[in-house]
Coordinates of N, CA and C in Angstrom, one line a residue:
M1331 N 37.6 15.2 104.1 CA 38.0 16.0 102.9 C 37.4 17.4 103.1
P1332 N 38.2 18.5 103.0 CA 37.7 19.8 103.2 C 36.9 20.2 101.9
T1333 N 35.8 20.9 102.2 CA 35.0 21.4 101.1 C 35.6 22.7 100.5
S1334 N 35.1 23.0 99.3 CA 35.7 24.3 98.7 C 35.4 25.5 99.5
S1335 N 34.2 25.4 100.3 CA 33.9 26.5 101.2 C 34.9 26.6 102.3
D1336 N 35.3 25.5 102.8 CA 36.3 25.4 103.9 C 37.7 26.0 103.4
V1337 N 38.0 25.6 102.2 CA 39.3 26.1 101.6 C 39.2 27.6 101.4
N1338 N 38.1 28.1 100.9 CA 38.0 29.5 100.7 C 38.0 30.3 102.0
K1339 N 37.4 29.8 103.0 CA 37.4 30.4 104.4 C 38.9 30.5 104.9
L1340 N 39.6 29.4 104.7 CA 41.0 29.3 105.1 C 41.8 30.4 104.4
A1341 N 41.6 30.4 103.0 CA 42.3 31.4 102.2 C 42.0 32.8 102.7
Q1342 N 40.8 33.1 103.0 CA 40.4 34.4 103.4 C 41.0 34.7 104.8
S1343 N 41.2 33.7 105.6 CA 41.8 34.0 106.9 C 43.3 34.4 106.7
F1344 N 44.0 33.6 105.8 CA 45.4 34.0 105.5 C 45.5 35.4 104.9
Q1345 N 44.5 35.7 104.0 CA 44.5 37.0 103.4 C 44.4 38.1 104.5
A1346 N 43.4 37.9 105.4 CA 43.2 38.9 106.4 C 44.4 39.0 107.3
Q1347 N 45.1 37.9 107.6 CA 46.3 38.0 108.5 C 47.3 38.8 107.8
G1348 N 47.5 38.6 106.4 CA 48.4 39.3 105.7 C 48.1 40.8 105.6
N1349 N 46.8 41.1 105.5 CA 46.4 42.5 105.5 C 46.8 43.2 106.8
K1350 N 46.6 42.5 107.9 CA 46.9 43.1 109.2 C 48.4 43.3 109.3
L1351 N 49.2 42.3 108.8 CA 50.7 42.5 108.9 C 51.1 43.7 108.1
V1352 N 50.5 43.9 106.9 CA 50.8 45.1 106.1 C 50.5 46.4 106.9
E1353 N 49.4 46.4 107.6 CA 49.1 47.6 108.4 C 50.1 47.8 109.5
D1354 N 50.8 46.8 109.9 CA 51.8 46.9 110.9 C 53.2 47.1 110.3
G1355 N 53.3 47.2 109.0 CA 54.5 47.4 108.3 C 55.4 46.1 108.1
E1356 N 54.8 45.0 108.4 CA 55.5 43.7 108.3 C 55.2 43.1 106.9
Y1357 N 55.9 43.7 105.9 CA 55.6 43.3 104.5 C 56.0 41.9 104.1
R1358 N 57.2 41.5 104.5 CA 57.6 40.2 104.1 C 56.8 39.1 104.8
E1359 N 56.4 39.3 106.0 CA 55.5 38.4 106.7 C 54.1 38.3 106.0
A1360 N 53.7 39.5 105.6 CA 52.4 39.5 104.9 C 52.5 38.7 103.6
L1361 N 53.6 38.9 102.9 CA 53.7 38.1 101.6 C 53.6 36.6 101.9
G1362 N 54.2 36.1 103.0 CA 54.1 34.7 103.3 C 52.7 34.3 103.5
K1363 N 51.9 35.1 104.2 CA 50.5 34.8 104.4 C 49.7 34.8 103.1
W1364 N 50.0 35.8 102.3 CA 49.3 35.8 101.0 C 49.7 34.7 100.1
E1365 N 51.0 34.3 100.1 CA 51.4 33.2 99.3 C 50.6 31.9 99.7
T1366 N 50.4 31.7 101.0 CA 49.6 30.6 101.4 C 48.2 30.7 100.9
A1367 N 47.6 31.9 101.0 CA 46.3 32.1 100.6 C 46.1 31.8 99.1
L1368 N 47.2 32.2 98.3 CA 47.1 32.0 96.9 C 47.3 30.5 96.5
L1369 N 48.0 29.8 97.3 CA 48.1 28.3 97.1 C 46.7 27.7 97.2
L1370 N 45.9 28.2 98.2 CA 44.5 27.7 98.4 C 43.5 28.3 97.4
N1371 N 43.8 29.5 96.9 CA 42.8 30.1 96.0 C 43.6 30.9 95.0
P1372 N 44.2 30.2 94.0 CA 45.1 30.9 93.0 C 44.3 31.9 92.1
Q1373 N 43.0 31.8 92.1 CA 42.3 32.7 91.2 C 41.9 34.0 91.8
N1374 N 42.4 34.3 93.0 CA 42.0 35.5 93.7 C 42.8 36.7 93.2
A1375 N 42.2 37.5 92.3 CA 42.9 38.6 91.6 C 43.3 39.7 92.6
V1376 N 42.5 39.9 93.7 CA 42.9 40.9 94.7 C 44.2 40.5 95.4
L1377 N 44.3 39.3 95.7 CA 45.6 38.8 96.3 C 46.8 39.0 95.4
H1378 N 46.6 38.7 94.1 CA 47.7 38.9 93.2 C 48.1 40.4 93.1
E1379 N 47.1 41.3 93.1 CA 47.3 42.7 93.1 C 48.0 43.2 94.4
Q1380 N 47.5 42.7 95.5 CA 48.2 43.1 96.8 C 49.6 42.6 96.8
K1381 N 49.9 41.4 96.4 CA 51.2 40.9 96.3 C 52.1 41.8 95.5
A1382 N 51.6 42.1 94.3 CA 52.4 43.0 93.4 C 52.7 44.3 94.0
Q1383 N 51.7 44.9 94.7 CA 52.0 46.2 95.3 C 53.1 46.1 96.4
I1384 N 53.0 45.1 97.2 CA 54.0 45.0 98.2 C 55.4 44.7 97.7
L1385 N 55.4 43.8 96.6 CA 56.7 43.6 96.0 C 57.3 44.8 95.4
L1386 N 56.5 45.7 94.9 CA 57.0 47.0 94.4 C 57.5 47.8 95.6
E1387 N 56.8 47.8 96.7 CA 57.2 48.6 97.9 C 58.5 48.1 98.4
L1388 N 58.8 46.8 98.2 CA 60.0 46.2 98.6 C 61.2 46.3 97.6
G1389 N 60.8 46.9 96.5 CA 61.9 47.1 95.4 C 62.1 46.0 94.5
D1390 N 61.2 45.0 94.5 CA 61.3 43.9 93.6 C 60.4 44.0 92.4
A1391 N 60.7 44.9 91.5 CA 59.8 45.2 90.4 C 59.6 44.0 89.5
W1392 N 60.6 43.1 89.2 CA 60.4 42.0 88.4 C 59.3 41.0 88.9
S1393 N 59.5 40.7 90.2 CA 58.5 39.8 90.9 C 57.1 40.4 90.9
A1394 N 57.1 41.7 91.1 CA 55.8 42.5 91.1 C 55.1 42.3 89.7
L1395 N 55.9 42.5 88.7 CA 55.4 42.3 87.3 C 54.8 40.9 87.1
K1396 N 55.5 39.9 87.6 CA 55.1 38.6 87.4 C 53.8 38.3 88.2
A1397 N 53.7 38.9 89.4 CA 52.5 38.7 90.3 C 51.3 39.4 89.6
A1398 N 51.6 40.6 89.1 CA 50.5 41.3 88.5 C 50.0 40.7 87.2
S1399 N 50.9 40.0 86.5 CA 50.5 39.3 85.3 C 49.6 38.1 85.5
R1400 N 49.5 37.7 86.7 CA 48.7 36.5 87.0 C 47.3 36.9 87.3
V1401 N 47.0 38.2 87.4 CA 45.7 38.7 87.7 C 44.7 38.4 86.5

């Protein structure tokens, strides 16, 4: 059984992968990584904010608002 520390490390790994994808302009792929990280750590306010920002960048204001509301 994974510990909460293991789960947090895995979530951080997915977040970092998403951050790298954003730097490379791969927004949709980054969202996928961040969604996985949020499943592992749904209380991560930074991830919700990052997700909202990228959704706005992609023109999906409604989803961005929903993501930001979870912060």
